[in-house]
Every structure is written in C-alpha cells, then in structure tokens.
Short mmCIF file of C-alpha atoms in Angstrom, two decimals:
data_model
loop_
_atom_site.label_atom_id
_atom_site.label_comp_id
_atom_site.label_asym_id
_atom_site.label_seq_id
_atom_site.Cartn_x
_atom_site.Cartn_y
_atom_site.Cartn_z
CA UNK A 1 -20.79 54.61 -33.34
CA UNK A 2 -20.72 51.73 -30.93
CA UNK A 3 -16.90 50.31 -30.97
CA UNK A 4 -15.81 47.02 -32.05
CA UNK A 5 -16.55 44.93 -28.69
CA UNK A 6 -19.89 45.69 -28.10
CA UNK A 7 -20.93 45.23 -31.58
CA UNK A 8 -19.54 41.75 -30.96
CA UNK A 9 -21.94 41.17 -28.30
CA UNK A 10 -24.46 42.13 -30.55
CA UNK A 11 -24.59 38.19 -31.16
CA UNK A 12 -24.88 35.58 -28.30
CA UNK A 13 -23.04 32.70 -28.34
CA UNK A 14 -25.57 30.69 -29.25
CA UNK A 15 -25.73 32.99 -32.59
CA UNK A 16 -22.54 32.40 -33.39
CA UNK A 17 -22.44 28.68 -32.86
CA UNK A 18 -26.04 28.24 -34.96
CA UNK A 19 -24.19 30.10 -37.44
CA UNK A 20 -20.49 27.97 -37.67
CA UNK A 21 -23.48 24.86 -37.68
CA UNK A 22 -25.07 26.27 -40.32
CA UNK A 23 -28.66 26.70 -38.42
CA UNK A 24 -28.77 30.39 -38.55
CA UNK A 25 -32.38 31.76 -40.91
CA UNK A 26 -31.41 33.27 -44.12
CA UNK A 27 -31.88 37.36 -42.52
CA UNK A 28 -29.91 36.64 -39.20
CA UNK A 29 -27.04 35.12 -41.38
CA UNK A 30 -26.82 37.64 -44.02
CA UNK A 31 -26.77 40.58 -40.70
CA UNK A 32 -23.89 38.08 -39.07
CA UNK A 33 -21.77 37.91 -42.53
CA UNK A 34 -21.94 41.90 -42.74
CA UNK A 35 -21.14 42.26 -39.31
CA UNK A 36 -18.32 39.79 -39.92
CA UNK A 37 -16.78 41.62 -42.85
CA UNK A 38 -16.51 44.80 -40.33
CA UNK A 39 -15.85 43.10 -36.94
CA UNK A 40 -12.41 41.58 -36.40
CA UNK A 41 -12.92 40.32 -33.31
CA UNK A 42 -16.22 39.16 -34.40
CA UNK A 43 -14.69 37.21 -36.92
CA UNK A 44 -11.72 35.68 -34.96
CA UNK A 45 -14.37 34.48 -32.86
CA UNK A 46 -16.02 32.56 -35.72
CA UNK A 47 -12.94 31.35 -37.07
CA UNK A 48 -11.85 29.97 -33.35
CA UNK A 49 -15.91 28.35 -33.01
CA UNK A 50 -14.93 26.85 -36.97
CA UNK A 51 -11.66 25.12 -36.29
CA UNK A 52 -13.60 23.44 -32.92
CA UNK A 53 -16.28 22.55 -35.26
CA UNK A 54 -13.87 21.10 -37.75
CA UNK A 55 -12.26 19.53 -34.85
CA UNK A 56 -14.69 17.70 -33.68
CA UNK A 57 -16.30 16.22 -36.95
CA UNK A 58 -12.73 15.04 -37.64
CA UNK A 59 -12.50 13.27 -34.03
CA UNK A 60 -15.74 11.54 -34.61
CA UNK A 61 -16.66 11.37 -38.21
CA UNK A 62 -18.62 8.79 -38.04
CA UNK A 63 -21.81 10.15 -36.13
CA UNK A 64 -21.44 13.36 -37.79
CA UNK A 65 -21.14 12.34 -41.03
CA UNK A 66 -23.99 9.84 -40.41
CA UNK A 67 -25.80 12.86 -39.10
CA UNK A 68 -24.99 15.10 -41.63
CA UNK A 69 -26.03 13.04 -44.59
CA UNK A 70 -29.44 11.19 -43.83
CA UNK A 71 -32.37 12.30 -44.19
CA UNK A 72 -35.31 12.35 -41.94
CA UNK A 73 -35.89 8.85 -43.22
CA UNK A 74 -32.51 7.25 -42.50
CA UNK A 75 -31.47 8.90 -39.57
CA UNK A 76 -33.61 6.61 -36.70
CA UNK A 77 -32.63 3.53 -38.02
CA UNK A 78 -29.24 4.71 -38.61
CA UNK A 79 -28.68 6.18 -35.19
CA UNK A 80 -29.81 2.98 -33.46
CA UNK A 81 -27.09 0.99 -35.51
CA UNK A 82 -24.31 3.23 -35.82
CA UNK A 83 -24.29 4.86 -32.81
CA UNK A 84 -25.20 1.95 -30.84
CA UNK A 85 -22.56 -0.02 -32.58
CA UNK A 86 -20.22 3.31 -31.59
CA UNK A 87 -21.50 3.64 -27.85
CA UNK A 88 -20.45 -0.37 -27.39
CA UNK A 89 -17.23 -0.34 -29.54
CA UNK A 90 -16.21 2.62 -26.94
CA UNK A 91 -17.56 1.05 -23.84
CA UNK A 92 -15.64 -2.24 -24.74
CA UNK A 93 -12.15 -0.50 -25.83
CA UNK A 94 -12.48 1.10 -22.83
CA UNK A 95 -13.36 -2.03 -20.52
CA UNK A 96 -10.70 -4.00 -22.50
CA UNK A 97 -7.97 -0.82 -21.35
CA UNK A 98 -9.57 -0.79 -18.16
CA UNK A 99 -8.33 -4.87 -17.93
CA UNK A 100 -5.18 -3.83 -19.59
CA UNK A 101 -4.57 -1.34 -17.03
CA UNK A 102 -5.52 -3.28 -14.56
CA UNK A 103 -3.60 -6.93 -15.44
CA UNK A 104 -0.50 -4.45 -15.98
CA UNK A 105 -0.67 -3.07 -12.47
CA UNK A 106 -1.23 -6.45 -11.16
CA UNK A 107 1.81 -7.55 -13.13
CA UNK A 108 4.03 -4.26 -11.49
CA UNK A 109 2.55 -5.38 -8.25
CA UNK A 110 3.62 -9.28 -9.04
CA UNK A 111 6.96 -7.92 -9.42
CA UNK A 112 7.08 -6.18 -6.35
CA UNK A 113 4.99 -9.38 -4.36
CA UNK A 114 7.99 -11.64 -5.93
CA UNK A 115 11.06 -9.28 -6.26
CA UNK A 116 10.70 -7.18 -3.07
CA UNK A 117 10.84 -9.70 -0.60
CA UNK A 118 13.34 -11.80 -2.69
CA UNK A 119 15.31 -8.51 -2.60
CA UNK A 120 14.61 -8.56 0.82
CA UNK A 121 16.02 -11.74 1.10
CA UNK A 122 18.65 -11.55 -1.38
CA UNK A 123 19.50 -7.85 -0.22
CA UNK A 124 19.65 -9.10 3.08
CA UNK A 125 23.17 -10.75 2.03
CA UNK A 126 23.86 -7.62 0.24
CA UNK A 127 23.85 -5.53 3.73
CA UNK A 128 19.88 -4.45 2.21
CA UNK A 129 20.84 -1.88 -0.32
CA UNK A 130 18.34 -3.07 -3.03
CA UNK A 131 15.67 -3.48 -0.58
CA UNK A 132 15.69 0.41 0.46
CA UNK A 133 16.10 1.28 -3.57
CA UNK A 134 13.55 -0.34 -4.84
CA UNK A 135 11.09 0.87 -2.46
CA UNK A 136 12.65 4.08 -3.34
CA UNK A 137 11.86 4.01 -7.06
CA UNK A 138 8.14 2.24 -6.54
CA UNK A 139 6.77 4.15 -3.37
CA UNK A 140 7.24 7.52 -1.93
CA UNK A 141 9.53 8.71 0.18
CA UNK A 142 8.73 7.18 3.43
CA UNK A 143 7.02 9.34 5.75
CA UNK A 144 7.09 7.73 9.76
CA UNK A 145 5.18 8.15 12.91
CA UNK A 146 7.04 6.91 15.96
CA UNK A 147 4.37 7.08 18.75
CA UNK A 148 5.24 7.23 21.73
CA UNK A 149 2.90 6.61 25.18
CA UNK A 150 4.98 5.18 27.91
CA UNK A 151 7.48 7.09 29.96
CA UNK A 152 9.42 3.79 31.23
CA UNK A 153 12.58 4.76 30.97
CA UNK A 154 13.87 1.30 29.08
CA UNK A 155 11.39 2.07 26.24
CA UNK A 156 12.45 5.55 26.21
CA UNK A 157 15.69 4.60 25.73
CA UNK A 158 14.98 1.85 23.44
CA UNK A 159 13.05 4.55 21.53
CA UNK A 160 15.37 7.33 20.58
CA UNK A 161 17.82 4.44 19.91
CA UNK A 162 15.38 3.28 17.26
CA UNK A 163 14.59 6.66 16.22
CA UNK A 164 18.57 7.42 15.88
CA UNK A 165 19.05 4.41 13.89
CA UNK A 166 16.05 5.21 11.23
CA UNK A 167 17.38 8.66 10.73
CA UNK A 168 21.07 7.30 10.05
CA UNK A 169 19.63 4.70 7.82
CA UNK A 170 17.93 6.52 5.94
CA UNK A 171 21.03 9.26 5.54
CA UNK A 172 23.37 6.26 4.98
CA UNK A 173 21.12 4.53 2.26
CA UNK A 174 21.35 9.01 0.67
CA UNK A 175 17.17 8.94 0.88
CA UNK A 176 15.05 11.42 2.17
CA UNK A 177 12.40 10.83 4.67
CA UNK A 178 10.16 12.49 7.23
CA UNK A 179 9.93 11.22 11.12
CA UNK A 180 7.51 12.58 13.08
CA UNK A 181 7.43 11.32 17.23
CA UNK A 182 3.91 11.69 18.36
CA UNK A 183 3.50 11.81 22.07
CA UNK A 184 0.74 11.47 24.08
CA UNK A 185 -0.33 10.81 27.34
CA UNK A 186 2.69 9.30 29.41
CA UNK A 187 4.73 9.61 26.67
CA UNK A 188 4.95 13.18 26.97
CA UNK A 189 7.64 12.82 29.48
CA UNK A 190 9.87 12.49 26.74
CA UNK A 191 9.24 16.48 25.58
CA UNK A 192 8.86 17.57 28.84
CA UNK A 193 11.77 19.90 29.72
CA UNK A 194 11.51 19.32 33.69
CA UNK A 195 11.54 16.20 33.11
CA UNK A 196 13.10 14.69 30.30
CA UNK A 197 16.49 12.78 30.31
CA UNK A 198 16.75 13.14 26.30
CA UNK A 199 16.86 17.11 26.08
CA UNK A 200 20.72 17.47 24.94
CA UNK A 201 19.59 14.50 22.96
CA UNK A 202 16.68 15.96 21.07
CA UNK A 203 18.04 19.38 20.47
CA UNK A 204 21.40 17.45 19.00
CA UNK A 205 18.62 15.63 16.46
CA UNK A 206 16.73 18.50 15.74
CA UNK A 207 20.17 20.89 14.41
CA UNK A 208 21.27 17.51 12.98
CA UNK A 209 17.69 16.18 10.71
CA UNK A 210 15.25 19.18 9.92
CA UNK A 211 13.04 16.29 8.47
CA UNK A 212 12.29 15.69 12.21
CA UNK A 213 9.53 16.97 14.24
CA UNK A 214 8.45 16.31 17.46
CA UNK A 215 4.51 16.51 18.48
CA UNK A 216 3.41 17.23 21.77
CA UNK A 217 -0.96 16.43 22.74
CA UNK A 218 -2.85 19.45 23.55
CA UNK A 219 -5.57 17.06 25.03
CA UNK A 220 -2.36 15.51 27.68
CA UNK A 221 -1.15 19.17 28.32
CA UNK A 222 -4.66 20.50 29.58
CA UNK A 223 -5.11 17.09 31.81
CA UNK A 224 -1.55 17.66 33.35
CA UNK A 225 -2.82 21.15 34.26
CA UNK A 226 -6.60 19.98 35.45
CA UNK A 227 -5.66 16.97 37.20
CA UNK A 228 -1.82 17.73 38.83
CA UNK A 229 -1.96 21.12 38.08
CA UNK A 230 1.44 20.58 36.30
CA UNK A 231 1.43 23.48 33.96
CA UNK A 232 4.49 21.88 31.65
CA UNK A 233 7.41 23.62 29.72
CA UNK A 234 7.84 21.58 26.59
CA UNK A 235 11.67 21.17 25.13
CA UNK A 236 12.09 24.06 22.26
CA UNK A 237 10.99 23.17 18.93
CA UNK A 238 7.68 21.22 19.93
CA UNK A 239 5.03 21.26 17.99
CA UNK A 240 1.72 21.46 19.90
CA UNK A 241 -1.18 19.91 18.11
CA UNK A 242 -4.65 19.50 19.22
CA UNK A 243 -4.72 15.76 19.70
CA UNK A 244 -2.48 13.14 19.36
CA UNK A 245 -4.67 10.45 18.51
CA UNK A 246 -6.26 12.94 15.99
CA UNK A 247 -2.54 13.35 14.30
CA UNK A 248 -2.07 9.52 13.62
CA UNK A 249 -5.51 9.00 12.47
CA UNK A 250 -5.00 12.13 9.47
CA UNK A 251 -1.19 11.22 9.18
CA UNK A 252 -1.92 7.59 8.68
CA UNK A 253 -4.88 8.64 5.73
CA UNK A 254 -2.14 10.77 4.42
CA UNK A 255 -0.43 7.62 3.95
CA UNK A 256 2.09 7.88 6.36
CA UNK A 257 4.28 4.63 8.19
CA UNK A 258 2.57 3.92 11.89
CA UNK A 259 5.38 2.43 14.58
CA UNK A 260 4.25 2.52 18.10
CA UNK A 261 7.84 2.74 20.07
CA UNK B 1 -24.40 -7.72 -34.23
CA UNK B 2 -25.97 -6.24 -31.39
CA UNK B 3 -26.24 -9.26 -29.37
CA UNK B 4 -22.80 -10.29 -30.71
CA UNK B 5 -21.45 -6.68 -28.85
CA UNK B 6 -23.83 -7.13 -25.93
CA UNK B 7 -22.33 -10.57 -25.53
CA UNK B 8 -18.98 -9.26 -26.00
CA UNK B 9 -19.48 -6.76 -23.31
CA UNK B 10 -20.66 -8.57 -20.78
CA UNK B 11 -17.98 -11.19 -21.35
CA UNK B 12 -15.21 -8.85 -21.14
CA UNK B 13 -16.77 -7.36 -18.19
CA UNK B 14 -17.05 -10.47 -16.59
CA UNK B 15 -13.67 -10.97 -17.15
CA UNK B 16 -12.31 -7.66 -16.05
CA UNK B 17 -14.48 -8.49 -12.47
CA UNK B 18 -12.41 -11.90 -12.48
CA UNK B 19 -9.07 -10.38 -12.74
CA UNK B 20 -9.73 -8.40 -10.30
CA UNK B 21 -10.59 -10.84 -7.87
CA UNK B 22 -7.50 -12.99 -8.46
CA UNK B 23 -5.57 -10.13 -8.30
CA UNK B 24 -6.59 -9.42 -5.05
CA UNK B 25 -3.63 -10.13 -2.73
CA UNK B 26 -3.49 -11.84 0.31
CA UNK B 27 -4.21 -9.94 3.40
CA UNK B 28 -0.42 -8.34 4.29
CA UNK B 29 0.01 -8.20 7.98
CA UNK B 30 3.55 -6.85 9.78
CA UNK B 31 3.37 -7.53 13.83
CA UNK B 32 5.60 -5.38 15.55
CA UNK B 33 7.49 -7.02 18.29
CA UNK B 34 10.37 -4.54 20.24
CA UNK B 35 9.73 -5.37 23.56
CA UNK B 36 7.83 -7.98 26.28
CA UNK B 37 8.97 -10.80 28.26
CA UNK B 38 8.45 -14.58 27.76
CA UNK B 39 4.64 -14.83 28.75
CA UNK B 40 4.24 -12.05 26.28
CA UNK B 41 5.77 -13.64 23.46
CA UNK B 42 4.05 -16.45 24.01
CA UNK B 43 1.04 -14.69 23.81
CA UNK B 44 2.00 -13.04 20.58
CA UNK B 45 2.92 -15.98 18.97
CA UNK B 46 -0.52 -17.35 19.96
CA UNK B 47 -2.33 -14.50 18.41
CA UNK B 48 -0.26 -14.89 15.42
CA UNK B 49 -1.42 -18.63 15.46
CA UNK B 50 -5.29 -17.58 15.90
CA UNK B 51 -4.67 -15.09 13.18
CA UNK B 52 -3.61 -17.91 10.57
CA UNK B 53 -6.74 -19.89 11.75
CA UNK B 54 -8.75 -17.34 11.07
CA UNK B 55 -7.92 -16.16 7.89
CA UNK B 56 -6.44 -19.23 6.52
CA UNK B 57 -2.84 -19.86 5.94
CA UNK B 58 -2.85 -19.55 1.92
CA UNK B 59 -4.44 -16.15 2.70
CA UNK B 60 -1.59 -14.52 4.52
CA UNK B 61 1.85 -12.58 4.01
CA UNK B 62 2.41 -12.32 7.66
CA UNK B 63 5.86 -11.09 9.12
CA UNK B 64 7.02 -10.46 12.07
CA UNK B 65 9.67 -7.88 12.69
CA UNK B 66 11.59 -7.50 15.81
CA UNK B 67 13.71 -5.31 16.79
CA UNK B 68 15.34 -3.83 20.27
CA UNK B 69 14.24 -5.84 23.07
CA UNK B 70 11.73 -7.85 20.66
CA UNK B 71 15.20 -9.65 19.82
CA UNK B 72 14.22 -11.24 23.09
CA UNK B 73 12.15 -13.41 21.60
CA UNK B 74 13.89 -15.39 19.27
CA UNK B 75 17.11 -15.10 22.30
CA UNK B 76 14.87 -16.75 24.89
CA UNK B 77 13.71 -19.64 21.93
CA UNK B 78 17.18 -20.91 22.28
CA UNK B 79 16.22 -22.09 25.73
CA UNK B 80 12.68 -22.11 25.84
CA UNK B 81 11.01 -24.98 24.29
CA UNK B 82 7.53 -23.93 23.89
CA UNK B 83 8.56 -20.80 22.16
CA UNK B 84 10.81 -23.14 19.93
CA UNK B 85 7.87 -25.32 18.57
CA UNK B 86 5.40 -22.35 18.37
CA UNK B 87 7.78 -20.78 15.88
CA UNK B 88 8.98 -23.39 14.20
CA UNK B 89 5.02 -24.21 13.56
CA UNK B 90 4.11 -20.53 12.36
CA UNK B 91 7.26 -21.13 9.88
CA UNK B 92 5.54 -23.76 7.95
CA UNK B 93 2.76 -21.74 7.70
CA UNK B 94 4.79 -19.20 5.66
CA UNK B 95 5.30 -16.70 8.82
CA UNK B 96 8.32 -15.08 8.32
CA UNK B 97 10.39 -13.92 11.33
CA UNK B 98 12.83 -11.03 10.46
CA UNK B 99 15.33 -9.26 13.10
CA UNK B 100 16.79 -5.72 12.86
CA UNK B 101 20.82 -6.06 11.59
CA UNK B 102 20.91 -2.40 13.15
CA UNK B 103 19.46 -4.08 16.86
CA UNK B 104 22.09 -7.40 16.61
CA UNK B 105 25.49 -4.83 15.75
CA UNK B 106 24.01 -2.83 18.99
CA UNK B 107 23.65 -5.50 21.36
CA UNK B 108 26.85 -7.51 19.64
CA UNK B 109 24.51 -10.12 19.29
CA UNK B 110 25.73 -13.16 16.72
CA UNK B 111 22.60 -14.16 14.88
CA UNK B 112 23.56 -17.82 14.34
CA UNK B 113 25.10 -18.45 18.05
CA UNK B 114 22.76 -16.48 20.04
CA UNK B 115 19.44 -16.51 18.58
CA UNK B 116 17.14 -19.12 17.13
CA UNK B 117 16.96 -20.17 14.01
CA UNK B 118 17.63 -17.13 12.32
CA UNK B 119 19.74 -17.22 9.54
CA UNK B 120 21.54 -14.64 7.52
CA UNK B 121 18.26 -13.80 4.90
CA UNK B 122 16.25 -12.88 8.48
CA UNK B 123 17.96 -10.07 8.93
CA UNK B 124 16.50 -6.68 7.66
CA UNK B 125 19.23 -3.44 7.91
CA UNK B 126 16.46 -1.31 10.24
CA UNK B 127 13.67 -3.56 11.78
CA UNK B 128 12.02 0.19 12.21
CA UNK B 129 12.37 1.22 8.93
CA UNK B 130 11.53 -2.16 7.32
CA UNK B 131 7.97 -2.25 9.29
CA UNK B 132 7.68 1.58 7.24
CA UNK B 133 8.90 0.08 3.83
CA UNK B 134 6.17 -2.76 4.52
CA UNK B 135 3.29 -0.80 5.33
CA UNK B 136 3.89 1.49 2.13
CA UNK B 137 3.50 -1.95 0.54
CA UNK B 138 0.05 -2.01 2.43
CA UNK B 139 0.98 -4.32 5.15
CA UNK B 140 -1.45 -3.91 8.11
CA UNK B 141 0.56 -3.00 11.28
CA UNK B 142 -0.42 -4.72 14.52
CA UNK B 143 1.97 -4.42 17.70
CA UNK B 144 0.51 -7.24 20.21
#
C-alpha cells in the first residue's frame, strides 16, 4: 500500500484547485472525495485551497459573484460594465492615493522647506540644537566624506581641525554619525607615516571615534611606486581601497554627505 | 458612465501630473567656501552671480557656507568694497551667507565687529556639518 504522501500526489494541483472551483467531471470528483475521506493530508490541502477560495470571493465579490451568476448570455455585457466600471474605480482610488500620498509628502517636505531653515535661523539663537534634531528625526544619520587632495600644510591643518570639530559636534549634540576622510593623490600625505605631521593625531581619533575611517587610493599608492619609486607605509588603521574617486562616486549614491577639505 | 470615469481619470491624472510639478522645489545649491584669497572670492561670488542668471533668482535656495579660512571672505568685505556690493547684491537675491559658530569661537572672531554683515541668525554651530545636514536635504554641493 502506497503511504499517505504519495497518494496525495496522486492529484496535481491543478486537480485540486478544479475541484475547490467546482470544475472537476463527475468520475474525477467522486475518485477525489474517496481519496479525501482516507487522505488527511489530502484533505488539509483542500481545506487550505477552500479558505483561499473563500478568501478571495469575499475580497472581490463583485466580479465573482457577477461571474458566478450569469449566464452565457449576461456575462459579456456584464463584464464590460462591471468590470470596467471596477478596473477604473481601482485605477482612480489609486491615482487619487497616489495624489494623496504625494500632496502629503509635499506638505512634510513644506514643513521642512519652511521650518528647517527657520530652525536654522531661529536655532541659530538657540546655540543650533533644533537644527541638528530635526534633521535627526527626518533624515538619517548623517554619513560624511571629507576628501582630501592637497598636502599644503594650512589646509591640512585647517582639515583635521574641521574634521575634530564635526566629530565633537556631533558627540556634543549625543547623535551618531559616520566620517569617512578619502585621500587621494596629494592628499595622501596626510596617511603617509614618513611623512605625516598628524600621526599622534590620527591614532588619538581613531581610539577616540570608531565611527571614523580613514581611506587611502590604491590608484595614488601604485603611481608613488611607478613614478618616485616611493613604496609608502600608510599610518595603522588605513583602509586601502581601489580608487578614491571610485569611493565618492558609490558613497555619494549611497547617499552619503560630500565635503572636499 | 464610462465617459463620466474616463473623464474622471484623466482629470485626476492631470491633476496628480500638476501637483507634481508645483511641488517640484527649487534647485537647492550649498557652495562650499573654507579657503581662497580675495581674487578668489571674488570669483566665487561671480559664479554665484552667473548661477542666479542662469537659473533665475525665484528658482534658487542657494547658500553659502563658510567656514575656516572661507571666514576670510566676509573678514576682507569689511574693507573691500567690491566684495561689499557683490554680497550685498546676491542678498537681495535670496543668497544666504552662513558662517561656522565652531570657526568664529576658534579664531576669537566677533561676528558683528569683525566680519560683514553677518548677524547672529548667520551663524550655523558646524559650517562642516551644516553643508552635510543640507545635502541630506538634497542641496547640490559645489566648492568653487
């Protein structure tokens, strides 16, 4: 005797479901219904392919019922009128909840056009505090590229002060956020360890922010090497990526903050 | 009825396209000034001025956020007249010129004695992190 499961299969899917619709020939059903009465499994599946069934005629009951009770007279003229008259009513609820959507977003975004920069302005009185929050409750938390391409010391200076003063800010205002210092070509100097002024500096920032990373160009290493055969020692805790100009193009589409230092 | 809904359709449709064409915003543009000497700044403010001309003053949210040596700009307005005029004519154009509170406590710099025309609502906590906050907004970045 073949055991409960494969006796199951005995009936496709497509059985089953002619036979929940109520399509199944008078000999196939009566086999189903005395497979049924023995077959558990068989008839857990029926029950599950009923209640879907059931389901659906009560989630749209006017098709089906139109469906269900014409004949083969009605049921042209009926589909055009009903169904059409369905298709549109859908189409527009969902082009007026489109608008709704849409006006309401607009609206959220009025409110941030008019209360952001009022905040701005207002919060500027208020040492900024609302300005930081409510770009805290409406956007992400701010993720920050800081690229850097010059080695002039002044803007190298200038640039870890700025990059000091965003991670304080941020800690001060109690709101996370992610900095990540892109060099490239001259601006490598700054990772450099033979060369670097900021190395106490960046190591001190590093134990002191772990949502800091610095980003070294693969593309500047190998031209150091090829064209001054400089083969350079990077400060520990680098990150080497393939291209620098590559990282801010996929870390701006990621949606991240672009600040050329 | 089905030209009534056909109608109706294309009417709210119609409208739908509308709102969304009035709700488009202006363009949002932050320039990023930390840096330069006079001749630059001058040349900054000039693109900012070709920018408006292009694009139409009623078009624009345009800022302008200094910070660092950028501060430089509105220091040497004080004493430089050209720089003066050019932004006191981007202001009425709606340009709004914002300095970095964090920049002024580091170079002890008193906003109403030493710099031009900047007044306590110009100041932004972190000129850095206020350039971030704007482009999550979707404020284009440009640094002249």
């Amino acid at each position: 005797m073949k055991d409960p499961d494969d006796r199951r299969r005995e009936f496709s899917a497509e059985h089953l479901n002619a036979f929940v619709d109520e399509q199944l020939a008078p000999e196939e059903k009566s086999r189903l219904l005395l497979s049924l009465n023995s077959n558990e499994a068989l008839s857990r599946e029926v029950c599950e392919l009923r209640k879907v069934r059931d389901l659906v005629r009560l989630a749209y009951p006017e098709p089906s019922a139109v469906g269900l009770r014409d004949g083969r007279h009605g049921r042209r003229s009926g589909f055009s009128a009903s169904a059409l008259a369905a298709t549109l009513a859908t189409l527009t609820f969902g082009m007026m909840l489109g608008w709704f959507l849409h006006t309401r977003v607009a609206d959220i975004d009025q409110v941030s056009q008019d209360n952001i920069p009022d905040a701005t302005a207002a919060g500027r009185h208020l040492a900024g505090k609302p300005v930081v929050t409510l770009a805290a409750t409406t956007h992400n938390p701010p993720r920050i590229i800081l690229h850097v391409t010059e080695s002039d010391p002044k803007q190298l200076a200038e640039m870890m002060n700025d990059l000091e003063g965003l991670l304080r800010h941020y800690k001060a205002q109690n709101q996370s956020v992610r900095v990540e210092v892109v060099t490239n070509g001259d601006g490598l100097a700054l990772l450099r360890a033979d060369v670097t002024p900021y190395a106490r500096r960046i190591a001190r920032l590093q134990e002191q922010y772990d949502n800091l990373s610095f980003v070294a160009c693969q593309n500047t290493l190998d031209r150091l090497t090829k064209e001054k055969g400089i083969t350079a020692r990077l400060l520990p805790g680098v990150v080497i990526i393939d291209s620098g100009v590559a990282q801010l193009m996929r870390r701006q589409n990621q949606g991240w903050a672009y600040i050329q230092v | 009825m089905k030209k009534f809904l056909a109608i109706l359709t294309a009417v709210l449709a119609i409208g739908a396209l509308q709102g969304n064409a009035l709700a488009a915003d202006k363009h949002k543009v932050v320039y990023h000034v930390n840096g330069g000497d006079e001749k630059q700044h001058m040349a900054t403010l000039r693109n900012i001025q070709n920018h408006i001309n292009a694009v139409g003053k009623d078009n624009l949210d345009l800022r302008v956020v200094m910070h660092g040596n950028g501060l430089d700009l509105v220091q040497s307005a004080k004493k430089n007249n050209d720089i003066a005029s050019n932004i006191d004519k981007l202001k009425i154009q709606g340009v709004a010129f914002n300095v970095c509170g964090n920049t002024l406590k580091g170079k002890k710099l008193d906003a109403k004695k030493d710099l031009y025309d900047v007044s306590q609502k110009d100041i932004v906590p972190s000129g850095v992190a206020e350039i971030a906050i704007l482009q999550n907004k979707g404020f284009a970045y440009i640094k002249p």
